[in-house]
């Protein structure tokens, strides 16, 4: 056990998983909210953009999206997200590209979770807002989105849990998170593999179980009573 922690930087990998989860979750929430707003827009072109975004990226494998961030954005187009003079350039750039891929993919699920929240809002509220002269953006900001978020806490929580587990895909572009530990152990010391699987699995349970319980409680607490 001690050799596993000392030789394979498990705490570093755990912290990378947590950081990737937090950054991708915030990015997904922002992008997903924008896309959800586009899908409700009275402008047909904007609705088309929002719908197309969801249909394209939700149906594209996450592995392919993250690989595209590395091979297309960085290798083909030369777009880097870190300082090339940084001695840890490859690690930092790979981590940020993985965060971009995670954000792009999971924003589609945030959008759909918010749409489920929109469906809990009586249509009469939007009509009443228009009748008193509120613009679309004012209606979304003041009336629709606050209630939609309250109604979508549980679906958003499910998305967060899925995002946390999906951070393992980042190993495909050499991000050293928890699944990177398994990859390294497999290559260097297969005898520790069973132990490594149990440790990594335990860490993911410790990360996701409190999320499920906490967000389930929060969803009941803030749900709009009708």
JSON list of C-alpha atoms in Angstrom, two decimals:
[
{"chain": "A", "resi": 1, "resn": "UNK", "atom": "CA", "xyz": [0.00, 0.00, 0.00]},
{"chain": "A", "resi": 2, "resn": "UNK", "atom": "CA", "xyz": [2.72, 2.48, 1.01]},
{"chain": "A", "resi": 3, "resn": "UNK", "atom": "CA", "xyz": [4.72, 1.80, -2.16]},
{"chain": "A", "resi": 4, "resn": "UNK", "atom": "CA", "xyz": [1.62, 2.46, -4.26]},
{"chain": "A", "resi": 5, "resn": "UNK", "atom": "CA", "xyz": [1.19, 5.92, -2.73]},
{"chain": "A", "resi": 6, "resn": "UNK", "atom": "CA", "xyz": [4.89, 6.81, -2.67]},
{"chain": "A", "resi": 7, "resn": "UNK", "atom": "CA", "xyz": [5.86, 5.56, -6.13]},
{"chain": "A", "resi": 8, "resn": "UNK", "atom": "CA", "xyz": [2.84, 6.54, -8.21]},
{"chain": "A", "resi": 9, "resn": "UNK", "atom": "CA", "xyz": [1.89, 10.04, -6.96]},
{"chain": "A", "resi": 10, "resn": "UNK", "atom": "CA", "xyz": [-1.69, 9.08, -6.14]},
{"chain": "A", "resi": 11, "resn": "UNK", "atom": "CA", "xyz": [-2.37, 12.27, -4.20]},
{"chain": "A", "resi": 12, "resn": "UNK", "atom": "CA", "xyz": [-1.21, 14.33, -7.20]},
{"chain": "A", "resi": 13, "resn": "UNK", "atom": "CA", "xyz": [-3.47, 12.29, -9.46]},
{"chain": "A", "resi": 14, "resn": "UNK", "atom": "CA", "xyz": [-6.41, 12.72, -7.08]},
{"chain": "A", "resi": 15, "resn": "UNK", "atom": "CA", "xyz": [-5.89, 16.48, -6.99]},
{"chain": "A", "resi": 16, "resn": "UNK", "atom": "CA", "xyz": [-5.74, 16.55, -10.80]},
{"chain": "A", "resi": 17, "resn": "UNK", "atom": "CA", "xyz": [-9.07, 14.68, -10.93]},
{"chain": "A", "resi": 18, "resn": "UNK", "atom": "CA", "xyz": [-10.65, 17.13, -8.49]},
{"chain": "A", "resi": 19, "resn": "UNK", "atom": "CA", "xyz": [-9.32, 20.17, -10.40]},
{"chain": "A", "resi": 20, "resn": "UNK", "atom": "CA", "xyz": [-10.45, 18.77, -13.74]},
{"chain": "A", "resi": 21, "resn": "UNK", "atom": "CA", "xyz": [-13.89, 18.09, -12.29]},
{"chain": "A", "resi": 22, "resn": "UNK", "atom": "CA", "xyz": [-14.28, 21.58, -10.80]},
{"chain": "A", "resi": 23, "resn": "UNK", "atom": "CA", "xyz": [-13.01, 23.48, -13.84]},
{"chain": "A", "resi": 24, "resn": "UNK", "atom": "CA", "xyz": [-15.04, 21.41, -16.28]},
{"chain": "A", "resi": 25, "resn": "UNK", "atom": "CA", "xyz": [-18.16, 21.67, -14.09]},
{"chain": "A", "resi": 26, "resn": "UNK", "atom": "CA", "xyz": [-17.99, 25.47, -13.98]},
{"chain": "A", "resi": 27, "resn": "UNK", "atom": "CA", "xyz": [-17.28, 25.68, -17.71]},
{"chain": "A", "resi": 28, "resn": "UNK", "atom": "CA", "xyz": [-20.08, 23.25, -18.53]},
{"chain": "A", "resi": 29, "resn": "UNK", "atom": "CA", "xyz": [-22.54, 25.19, -16.39]},
{"chain": "A", "resi": 30, "resn": "UNK", "atom": "CA", "xyz": [-21.72, 28.46, -18.15]},
{"chain": "A", "resi": 31, "resn": "UNK", "atom": "CA", "xyz": [-21.73, 27.04, -21.69]},
{"chain": "A", "resi": 32, "resn": "UNK", "atom": "CA", "xyz": [-24.76, 24.83, -21.01]},
{"chain": "A", "resi": 33, "resn": "UNK", "atom": "CA", "xyz": [-26.77, 27.77, -19.67]},
{"chain": "A", "resi": 34, "resn": "UNK", "atom": "CA", "xyz": [-25.94, 29.80, -22.78]},
{"chain": "A", "resi": 35, "resn": "UNK", "atom": "CA", "xyz": [-26.93, 26.93, -25.08]},
{"chain": "A", "resi": 36, "resn": "UNK", "atom": "CA", "xyz": [-30.16, 26.35, -23.14]},
{"chain": "A", "resi": 37, "resn": "UNK", "atom": "CA", "xyz": [-30.99, 30.03, -23.53]},
{"chain": "A", "resi": 38, "resn": "UNK", "atom": "CA", "xyz": [-30.32, 29.82, -27.27]},
{"chain": "A", "resi": 39, "resn": "UNK", "atom": "CA", "xyz": [-32.71, 26.89, -27.54]},
{"chain": "A", "resi": 40, "resn": "UNK", "atom": "CA", "xyz": [-35.49, 29.03, -26.03]},
{"chain": "A", "resi": 41, "resn": "UNK", "atom": "CA", "xyz": [-34.67, 32.10, -28.09]},
{"chain": "A", "resi": 42, "resn": "UNK", "atom": "CA", "xyz": [-37.45, 33.65, -30.20]},
{"chain": "A", "resi": 43, "resn": "UNK", "atom": "CA", "xyz": [-34.87, 33.96, -33.02]},
{"chain": "A", "resi": 44, "resn": "UNK", "atom": "CA", "xyz": [-34.94, 30.91, -35.25]},
{"chain": "A", "resi": 45, "resn": "UNK", "atom": "CA", "xyz": [-31.24, 31.03, -36.17]},
{"chain": "A", "resi": 46, "resn": "UNK", "atom": "CA", "xyz": [-30.22, 31.03, -32.50]},
{"chain": "A", "resi": 47, "resn": "UNK", "atom": "CA", "xyz": [-32.53, 28.09, -31.75]},
{"chain": "A", "resi": 48, "resn": "UNK", "atom": "CA", "xyz": [-30.93, 26.24, -34.65]},
{"chain": "A", "resi": 49, "resn": "UNK", "atom": "CA", "xyz": [-27.43, 26.95, -33.30]},
{"chain": "A", "resi": 50, "resn": "UNK", "atom": "CA", "xyz": [-28.37, 25.73, -29.82]},
{"chain": "A", "resi": 51, "resn": "UNK", "atom": "CA", "xyz": [-30.09, 22.60, -31.10]},
{"chain": "A", "resi": 52, "resn": "UNK", "atom": "CA", "xyz": [-27.22, 21.80, -33.47]},
{"chain": "A", "resi": 53, "resn": "UNK", "atom": "CA", "xyz": [-24.66, 22.17, -30.70]},
{"chain": "A", "resi": 54, "resn": "UNK", "atom": "CA", "xyz": [-26.50, 19.69, -28.49]},
{"chain": "A", "resi": 55, "resn": "UNK", "atom": "CA", "xyz": [-27.18, 17.18, -31.25]},
{"chain": "A", "resi": 56, "resn": "UNK", "atom": "CA", "xyz": [-23.60, 17.22, -32.52]},
{"chain": "A", "resi": 57, "resn": "UNK", "atom": "CA", "xyz": [-21.60, 17.12, -29.29]},
{"chain": "A", "resi": 58, "resn": "UNK", "atom": "CA", "xyz": [-23.97, 14.96, -27.24]},
{"chain": "A", "resi": 59, "resn": "UNK", "atom": "CA", "xyz": [-23.77, 12.24, -29.90]},
{"chain": "A", "resi": 60, "resn": "UNK", "atom": "CA", "xyz": [-19.99, 12.45, -30.30]},
{"chain": "A", "resi": 61, "resn": "UNK", "atom": "CA", "xyz": [-17.96, 10.15, -28.00]},
{"chain": "A", "resi": 62, "resn": "UNK", "atom": "CA", "xyz": [-16.14, 12.05, -25.27]},
{"chain": "A", "resi": 63, "resn": "UNK", "atom": "CA", "xyz": [-12.91, 10.21, -26.12]},
{"chain": "A", "resi": 64, "resn": "UNK", "atom": "CA", "xyz": [-13.09, 11.54, -29.68]},
{"chain": "A", "resi": 65, "resn": "UNK", "atom": "CA", "xyz": [-13.74, 15.10, -28.48]},
{"chain": "A", "resi": 66, "resn": "UNK", "atom": "CA", "xyz": [-10.77, 15.07, -26.09]},
{"chain": "A", "resi": 67, "resn": "UNK", "atom": "CA", "xyz": [-8.49, 13.51, -28.71]},
{"chain": "A", "resi": 68, "resn": "UNK", "atom": "CA", "xyz": [-9.64, 16.19, -31.16]},
{"chain": "A", "resi": 69, "resn": "UNK", "atom": "CA", "xyz": [-8.73, 18.90, -28.67]},
{"chain": "A", "resi": 70, "resn": "UNK", "atom": "CA", "xyz": [-5.18, 17.54, -28.64]},
{"chain": "A", "resi": 71, "resn": "UNK", "atom": "CA", "xyz": [-4.66, 16.43, -32.23]},
{"chain": "A", "resi": 72, "resn": "UNK", "atom": "CA", "xyz": [-6.73, 19.09, -34.01]},
{"chain": "A", "resi": 73, "resn": "UNK", "atom": "CA", "xyz": [-6.49, 22.18, -31.80]},
{"chain": "A", "resi": 74, "resn": "UNK", "atom": "CA", "xyz": [-2.90, 21.72, -30.68]},
{"chain": "A", "resi": 75, "resn": "UNK", "atom": "CA", "xyz": [-1.06, 19.54, -33.19]},
{"chain": "A", "resi": 76, "resn": "UNK", "atom": "CA", "xyz": [-2.84, 20.58, -36.40]},
{"chain": "A", "resi": 77, "resn": "UNK", "atom": "CA", "xyz": [-3.84, 24.18, -35.65]},
{"chain": "A", "resi": 78, "resn": "UNK", "atom": "CA", "xyz": [-1.06, 24.99, -33.20]},
{"chain": "A", "resi": 79, "resn": "UNK", "atom": "CA", "xyz": [-3.43, 26.33, -30.53]},
{"chain": "A", "resi": 80, "resn": "UNK", "atom": "CA", "xyz": [-1.84, 25.89, -27.10]},
{"chain": "A", "resi": 81, "resn": "UNK", "atom": "CA", "xyz": [-3.34, 26.83, -23.75]},
{"chain": "A", "resi": 82, "resn": "UNK", "atom": "CA", "xyz": [-0.10, 27.12, -21.78]},
{"chain": "A", "resi": 83, "resn": "UNK", "atom": "CA", "xyz": [3.16, 29.04, -21.90]},
{"chain": "A", "resi": 84, "resn": "UNK", "atom": "CA", "xyz": [5.62, 27.17, -24.12]},
{"chain": "A", "resi": 85, "resn": "UNK", "atom": "CA", "xyz": [8.46, 28.34, -21.87]},
{"chain": "A", "resi": 86, "resn": "UNK", "atom": "CA", "xyz": [6.93, 26.55, -18.89]},
{"chain": "A", "resi": 87, "resn": "UNK", "atom": "CA", "xyz": [8.96, 23.42, -18.05]},
{"chain": "A", "resi": 88, "resn": "UNK", "atom": "CA", "xyz": [5.64, 21.65, -17.40]},
{"chain": "A", "resi": 89, "resn": "UNK", "atom": "CA", "xyz": [4.16, 22.88, -20.68]},
{"chain": "A", "resi": 90, "resn": "UNK", "atom": "CA", "xyz": [3.05, 19.44, -21.91]},
{"chain": "A", "resi": 91, "resn": "UNK", "atom": "CA", "xyz": [1.26, 18.60, -18.64]},
{"chain": "A", "resi": 92, "resn": "UNK", "atom": "CA", "xyz": [-0.43, 22.00, -18.27]},
{"chain": "A", "resi": 93, "resn": "UNK", "atom": "CA", "xyz": [-1.44, 22.21, -21.92]},
{"chain": "A", "resi": 94, "resn": "UNK", "atom": "CA", "xyz": [-2.82, 18.66, -21.89]},
{"chain": "A", "resi": 95, "resn": "UNK", "atom": "CA", "xyz": [-4.79, 19.33, -18.71]},
{"chain": "A", "resi": 96, "resn": "UNK", "atom": "CA", "xyz": [-6.36, 22.50, -20.13]},
{"chain": "A", "resi": 97, "resn": "UNK", "atom": "CA", "xyz": [-7.19, 20.86, -23.44]},
{"chain": "A", "resi": 98, "resn": "UNK", "atom": "CA", "xyz": [-8.87, 18.03, -21.53]},
{"chain": "A", "resi": 99, "resn": "UNK", "atom": "CA", "xyz": [-10.87, 20.61, -19.56]},
{"chain": "A", "resi": 100, "resn": "UNK", "atom": "CA", "xyz": [-12.02, 22.20, -22.83]},
{"chain": "A", "resi": 101, "resn": "UNK", "atom": "CA", "xyz": [-13.14, 18.82, -24.18]},
{"chain": "A", "resi": 102, "resn": "UNK", "atom": "CA", "xyz": [-14.94, 17.94, -20.95]},
{"chain": "A", "resi": 103, "resn": "UNK", "atom": "CA", "xyz": [-16.67, 21.32, -20.95]},
{"chain": "A", "resi": 104, "resn": "UNK", "atom": "CA", "xyz": [-17.81, 21.11, -24.57]},
{"chain": "A", "resi": 105, "resn": "UNK", "atom": "CA", "xyz": [-19.24, 17.62, -24.06]},
{"chain": "A", "resi": 106, "resn": "UNK", "atom": "CA", "xyz": [-20.94, 17.99, -20.69]},
{"chain": "A", "resi": 107, "resn": "UNK", "atom": "CA", "xyz": [-22.42, 21.40, -21.55]},
{"chain": "A", "resi": 108, "resn": "UNK", "atom": "CA", "xyz": [-24.91, 19.49, -23.69]},
{"chain": "A", "resi": 109, "resn": "UNK", "atom": "CA", "xyz": [-26.13, 17.57, -20.64]},
{"chain": "A", "resi": 110, "resn": "UNK", "atom": "CA", "xyz": [-26.31, 20.74, -18.57]},
{"chain": "A", "resi": 111, "resn": "UNK", "atom": "CA", "xyz": [-28.45, 22.24, -21.32]},
{"chain": "A", "resi": 112, "resn": "UNK", "atom": "CA", "xyz": [-30.83, 19.27, -21.27]},
{"chain": "A", "resi": 113, "resn": "UNK", "atom": "CA", "xyz": [-30.96, 19.32, -17.47]},
{"chain": "A", "resi": 114, "resn": "UNK", "atom": "CA", "xyz": [-31.95, 22.99, -17.57]},
{"chain": "A", "resi": 115, "resn": "UNK", "atom": "CA", "xyz": [-34.58, 22.25, -20.19]},
{"chain": "A", "resi": 116, "resn": "UNK", "atom": "CA", "xyz": [-36.11, 19.79, -17.73]},
{"chain": "A", "resi": 117, "resn": "UNK", "atom": "CA", "xyz": [-36.14, 22.67, -15.25]},
{"chain": "A", "resi": 118, "resn": "UNK", "atom": "CA", "xyz": [-37.82, 24.91, -17.82]},
{"chain": "A", "resi": 119, "resn": "UNK", "atom": "CA", "xyz": [-40.60, 22.35, -18.18]},
{"chain": "A", "resi": 120, "resn": "UNK", "atom": "CA", "xyz": [-41.50, 22.77, -14.50]},
{"chain": "A", "resi": 121, "resn": "UNK", "atom": "CA", "xyz": [-42.32, 26.45, -15.04]},
{"chain": "A", "resi": 122, "resn": "UNK", "atom": "CA", "xyz": [-45.93, 27.28, -16.01]},
{"chain": "A", "resi": 123, "resn": "UNK", "atom": "CA", "xyz": [-46.03, 28.88, -19.46]},
{"chain": "A", "resi": 124, "resn": "UNK", "atom": "CA", "xyz": [-48.25, 31.60, -18.04]},
{"chain": "A", "resi": 125, "resn": "UNK", "atom": "CA", "xyz": [-45.27, 33.12, -16.22]},
{"chain": "A", "resi": 126, "resn": "UNK", "atom": "CA", "xyz": [-43.43, 33.88, -19.46]},
{"chain": "A", "resi": 127, "resn": "UNK", "atom": "CA", "xyz": [-46.62, 35.26, -20.99]},
{"chain": "A", "resi": 128, "resn": "UNK", "atom": "CA", "xyz": [-47.17, 37.46, -17.95]},
{"chain": "A", "resi": 129, "resn": "UNK", "atom": "CA", "xyz": [-43.60, 38.74, -18.22]},
{"chain": "A", "resi": 130, "resn": "UNK", "atom": "CA", "xyz": [-44.12, 39.70, -21.84]},
{"chain": "A", "resi": 131, "resn": "UNK", "atom": "CA", "xyz": [-47.42, 41.38, -21.01]},
{"chain": "A", "resi": 132, "resn": "UNK", "atom": "CA", "xyz": [-45.71, 43.76, -18.59]},
{"chain": "A", "resi": 133, "resn": "UNK", "atom": "CA", "xyz": [-43.05, 44.64, -21.14]},
{"chain": "A", "resi": 134, "resn": "UNK", "atom": "CA", "xyz": [-40.09, 42.51, -20.11]},
{"chain": "A", "resi": 135, "resn": "UNK", "atom": "CA", "xyz": [-37.69, 41.62, -22.89]},
{"chain": "A", "resi": 136, "resn": "UNK", "atom": "CA", "xyz": [-36.62, 38.03, -23.57]},
{"chain": "A", "resi": 137, "resn": "UNK", "atom": "CA", "xyz": [-33.31, 38.51, -21.76]},
{"chain": "A", "resi": 138, "resn": "UNK", "atom": "CA", "xyz": [-35.03, 40.11, -18.77]},
{"chain": "A", "resi": 139, "resn": "UNK", "atom": "CA", "xyz": [-37.57, 37.30, -18.63]},
{"chain": "A", "resi": 140, "resn": "UNK", "atom": "CA", "xyz": [-34.83, 34.67, -18.72]},
{"chain": "A", "resi": 141, "resn": "UNK", "atom": "CA", "xyz": [-32.69, 36.43, -16.12]},
{"chain": "A", "resi": 142, "resn": "UNK", "atom": "CA", "xyz": [-35.37, 37.42, -13.65]},
{"chain": "A", "resi": 143, "resn": "UNK", "atom": "CA", "xyz": [-38.04, 34.72, -13.97]},
{"chain": "A", "resi": 144, "resn": "UNK", "atom": "CA", "xyz": [-37.14, 31.63, -16.00]},
{"chain": "A", "resi": 145, "resn": "UNK", "atom": "CA", "xyz": [-33.52, 30.77, -15.15]},
{"chain": "A", "resi": 146, "resn": "UNK", "atom": "CA", "xyz": [-33.80, 31.12, -11.34]},
{"chain": "A", "resi": 147, "resn": "UNK", "atom": "CA", "xyz": [-36.73, 28.70, -11.26]},
{"chain": "A", "resi": 148, "resn": "UNK", "atom": "CA", "xyz": [-35.16, 26.40, -13.86]},
{"chain": "A", "resi": 149, "resn": "UNK", "atom": "CA", "xyz": [-32.01, 26.00, -11.77]},
{"chain": "A", "resi": 150, "resn": "UNK", "atom": "CA", "xyz": [-34.09, 25.15, -8.71]},
{"chain": "A", "resi": 151, "resn": "UNK", "atom": "CA", "xyz": [-36.03, 22.54, -10.67]},
{"chain": "A", "resi": 152, "resn": "UNK", "atom": "CA", "xyz": [-32.90, 21.08, -12.26]},
{"chain": "A", "resi": 153, "resn": "UNK", "atom": "CA", "xyz": [-30.70, 20.53, -9.20]},
{"chain": "A", "resi": 154, "resn": "UNK", "atom": "CA", "xyz": [-31.01, 16.74, -9.28]},
{"chain": "A", "resi": 155, "resn": "UNK", "atom": "CA", "xyz": [-30.41, 16.38, -13.07]},
{"chain": "A", "resi": 156, "resn": "UNK", "atom": "CA", "xyz": [-27.47, 18.77, -12.77]},
{"chain": "A", "resi": 157, "resn": "UNK", "atom": "CA", "xyz": [-26.16, 16.68, -9.89]},
{"chain": "A", "resi": 158, "resn": "UNK", "atom": "CA", "xyz": [-26.36, 13.56, -12.06]},
{"chain": "A", "resi": 159, "resn": "UNK", "atom": "CA", "xyz": [-24.40, 15.40, -14.74]},
{"chain": "A", "resi": 160, "resn": "UNK", "atom": "CA", "xyz": [-21.75, 16.39, -12.20]},
{"chain": "A", "resi": 161, "resn": "UNK", "atom": "CA", "xyz": [-21.38, 12.79, -11.04]},
{"chain": "A", "resi": 162, "resn": "UNK", "atom": "CA", "xyz": [-21.05, 11.59, -14.64]},
{"chain": "A", "resi": 163, "resn": "UNK", "atom": "CA", "xyz": [-18.50, 14.33, -15.33]},
{"chain": "A", "resi": 164, "resn": "UNK", "atom": "CA", "xyz": [-16.43, 13.27, -12.32]},
{"chain": "A", "resi": 165, "resn": "UNK", "atom": "CA", "xyz": [-16.28, 9.69, -13.55]},
{"chain": "A", "resi": 166, "resn": "UNK", "atom": "CA", "xyz": [-15.62, 10.77, -17.13]},
{"chain": "A", "resi": 167, "resn": "UNK", "atom": "CA", "xyz": [-12.41, 12.55, -16.10]},
{"chain": "A", "resi": 168, "resn": "UNK", "atom": "CA", "xyz": [-10.79, 9.13, -16.58]},
{"chain": "A", "resi": 169, "resn": "UNK", "atom": "CA", "xyz": [-10.99, 9.72, -20.34]},
{"chain": "A", "resi": 170, "resn": "UNK", "atom": "CA", "xyz": [-8.39, 12.48, -20.01]},
{"chain": "A", "resi": 171, "resn": "UNK", "atom": "CA", "xyz": [-5.72, 9.79, -19.73]},
{"chain": "A", "resi": 172, "resn": "UNK", "atom": "CA", "xyz": [-5.99, 9.41, -23.53]},
{"chain": "A", "resi": 173, "resn": "UNK", "atom": "CA", "xyz": [-4.00, 12.64, -23.91]},
{"chain": "A", "resi": 174, "resn": "UNK", "atom": "CA", "xyz": [-1.63, 11.77, -21.05]},
{"chain": "A", "resi": 175, "resn": "UNK", "atom": "CA", "xyz": [-3.27, 13.77, -18.26]},
{"chain": "A", "resi": 176, "resn": "UNK", "atom": "CA", "xyz": [-2.09, 12.16, -15.04]},
{"chain": "A", "resi": 177, "resn": "UNK", "atom": "CA", "xyz": [-5.33, 11.81, -13.09]},
{"chain": "A", "resi": 178, "resn": "UNK", "atom": "CA", "xyz": [-6.59, 8.75, -11.23]},
{"chain": "A", "resi": 179, "resn": "UNK", "atom": "CA", "xyz": [-6.92, 6.51, -14.26]},
{"chain": "A", "resi": 180, "resn": "UNK", "atom": "CA", "xyz": [-3.38, 7.53, -15.18]},
{"chain": "A", "resi": 181, "resn": "UNK", "atom": "CA", "xyz": [-2.28, 5.76, -12.00]},
{"chain": "A", "resi": 182, "resn": "UNK", "atom": "CA", "xyz": [-3.82, 2.53, -13.29]},
{"chain": "A", "resi": 183, "resn": "UNK", "atom": "CA", "xyz": [-2.11, 2.96, -16.65]},
{"chain": "A", "resi": 184, "resn": "UNK", "atom": "CA", "xyz": [1.28, 3.51, -15.02]},
{"chain": "A", "resi": 185, "resn": "UNK", "atom": "CA", "xyz": [0.87, 0.63, -12.58]},
{"chain": "A", "resi": 186, "resn": "UNK", "atom": "CA", "xyz": [-0.10, -1.68, -15.46]},
{"chain": "A", "resi": 187, "resn": "UNK", "atom": "CA", "xyz": [3.08, -0.75, -17.30]},
{"chain": "A", "resi": 188, "resn": "UNK", "atom": "CA", "xyz": [5.50, -0.85, -14.35]},
{"chain": "A", "resi": 189, "resn": "UNK", "atom": "CA", "xyz": [4.19, -3.24, -11.71]},
{"chain": "A", "resi": 190, "resn": "UNK", "atom": "CA", "xyz": [1.18, -5.39, -12.70]},
{"chain": "A", "resi": 191, "resn": "UNK", "atom": "CA", "xyz": [1.34, -7.10, -9.31]},
{"chain": "A", "resi": 192, "resn": "UNK", "atom": "CA", "xyz": [-0.06, -3.93, -7.71]},
{"chain": "A", "resi": 193, "resn": "UNK", "atom": "CA", "xyz": [-2.88, -3.59, -10.22]},
{"chain": "A", "resi": 194, "resn": "UNK", "atom": "CA", "xyz": [-5.65, -5.11, -8.07]},
{"chain": "A", "resi": 195, "resn": "UNK", "atom": "CA", "xyz": [-4.71, -2.86, -5.16]},
{"chain": "A", "resi": 196, "resn": "UNK", "atom": "CA", "xyz": [-4.53, 0.15, -7.45]},
{"chain": "A", "resi": 197, "resn": "UNK", "atom": "CA", "xyz": [-8.01, -0.61, -8.84]},
{"chain": "A", "resi": 198, "resn": "UNK", "atom": "CA", "xyz": [-9.44, -0.79, -5.31]},
{"chain": "A", "resi": 199, "resn": "UNK", "atom": "CA", "xyz": [-7.77, 2.46, -4.23]},
{"chain": "A", "resi": 200, "resn": "UNK", "atom": "CA", "xyz": [-8.84, 4.38, -7.33]},
{"chain": "A", "resi": 201, "resn": "UNK", "atom": "CA", "xyz": [-12.37, 2.97, -7.08]},
{"chain": "A", "resi": 202, "resn": "UNK", "atom": "CA", "xyz": [-12.55, 3.99, -3.43]},
{"chain": "A", "resi": 203, "resn": "UNK", "atom": "CA", "xyz": [-11.48, 7.53, -4.30]},
{"chain": "A", "resi": 204, "resn": "UNK", "atom": "CA", "xyz": [-14.20, 7.83, -6.94]},
{"chain": "A", "resi": 205, "resn": "UNK", "atom": "CA", "xyz": [-16.80, 6.58, -4.47]},
{"chain": "A", "resi": 206, "resn": "UNK", "atom": "CA", "xyz": [-15.58, 9.14, -1.93]},
{"chain": "A", "resi": 207, "resn": "UNK", "atom": "CA", "xyz": [-15.93, 11.86, -4.56]},
{"chain": "A", "resi": 208, "resn": "UNK", "atom": "CA", "xyz": [-19.29, 10.93, -6.06]},
{"chain": "A", "resi": 209, "resn": "UNK", "atom": "CA", "xyz": [-21.27, 9.51, -3.13]},
{"chain": "A", "resi": 210, "resn": "UNK", "atom": "CA", "xyz": [-21.38, 12.79, -1.16]},
{"chain": "A", "resi": 211, "resn": "UNK", "atom": "CA", "xyz": [-22.32, 14.60, -4.38]},
{"chain": "A", "resi": 212, "resn": "UNK", "atom": "CA", "xyz": [-25.32, 12.35, -4.92]},
{"chain": "A", "resi": 213, "resn": "UNK", "atom": "CA", "xyz": [-26.52, 12.57, -1.33]},
{"chain": "A", "resi": 214, "resn": "UNK", "atom": "CA", "xyz": [-25.88, 16.30, -0.97]},
{"chain": "A", "resi": 215, "resn": "UNK", "atom": "CA", "xyz": [-27.42, 17.35, -4.27]},
{"chain": "A", "resi": 216, "resn": "UNK", "atom": "CA", "xyz": [-30.40, 15.04, -3.74]},
{"chain": "A", "resi": 217, "resn": "UNK", "atom": "CA", "xyz": [-31.06, 16.77, -0.42]},
{"chain": "A", "resi": 218, "resn": "UNK", "atom": "CA", "xyz": [-30.52, 20.20, -1.97]},
{"chain": "A", "resi": 219, "resn": "UNK", "atom": "CA", "xyz": [-32.91, 19.39, -4.81]},
{"chain": "A", "resi": 220, "resn": "UNK", "atom": "CA", "xyz": [-35.69, 18.61, -2.36]},
{"chain": "A", "resi": 221, "resn": "UNK", "atom": "CA", "xyz": [-34.87, 21.66, -0.26]},
{"chain": "A", "resi": 222, "resn": "UNK", "atom": "CA", "xyz": [-34.99, 24.22, -3.09]},
{"chain": "A", "resi": 223, "resn": "UNK", "atom": "CA", "xyz": [-37.67, 22.63, -5.28]},
{"chain": "A", "resi": 224, "resn": "UNK", "atom": "CA", "xyz": [-40.40, 25.07, -6.25]},
{"chain": "A", "resi": 225, "resn": "UNK", "atom": "CA", "xyz": [-43.64, 24.09, -4.51]},
{"chain": "A", "resi": 226, "resn": "UNK", "atom": "CA", "xyz": [-46.66, 24.41, -6.76]}
]
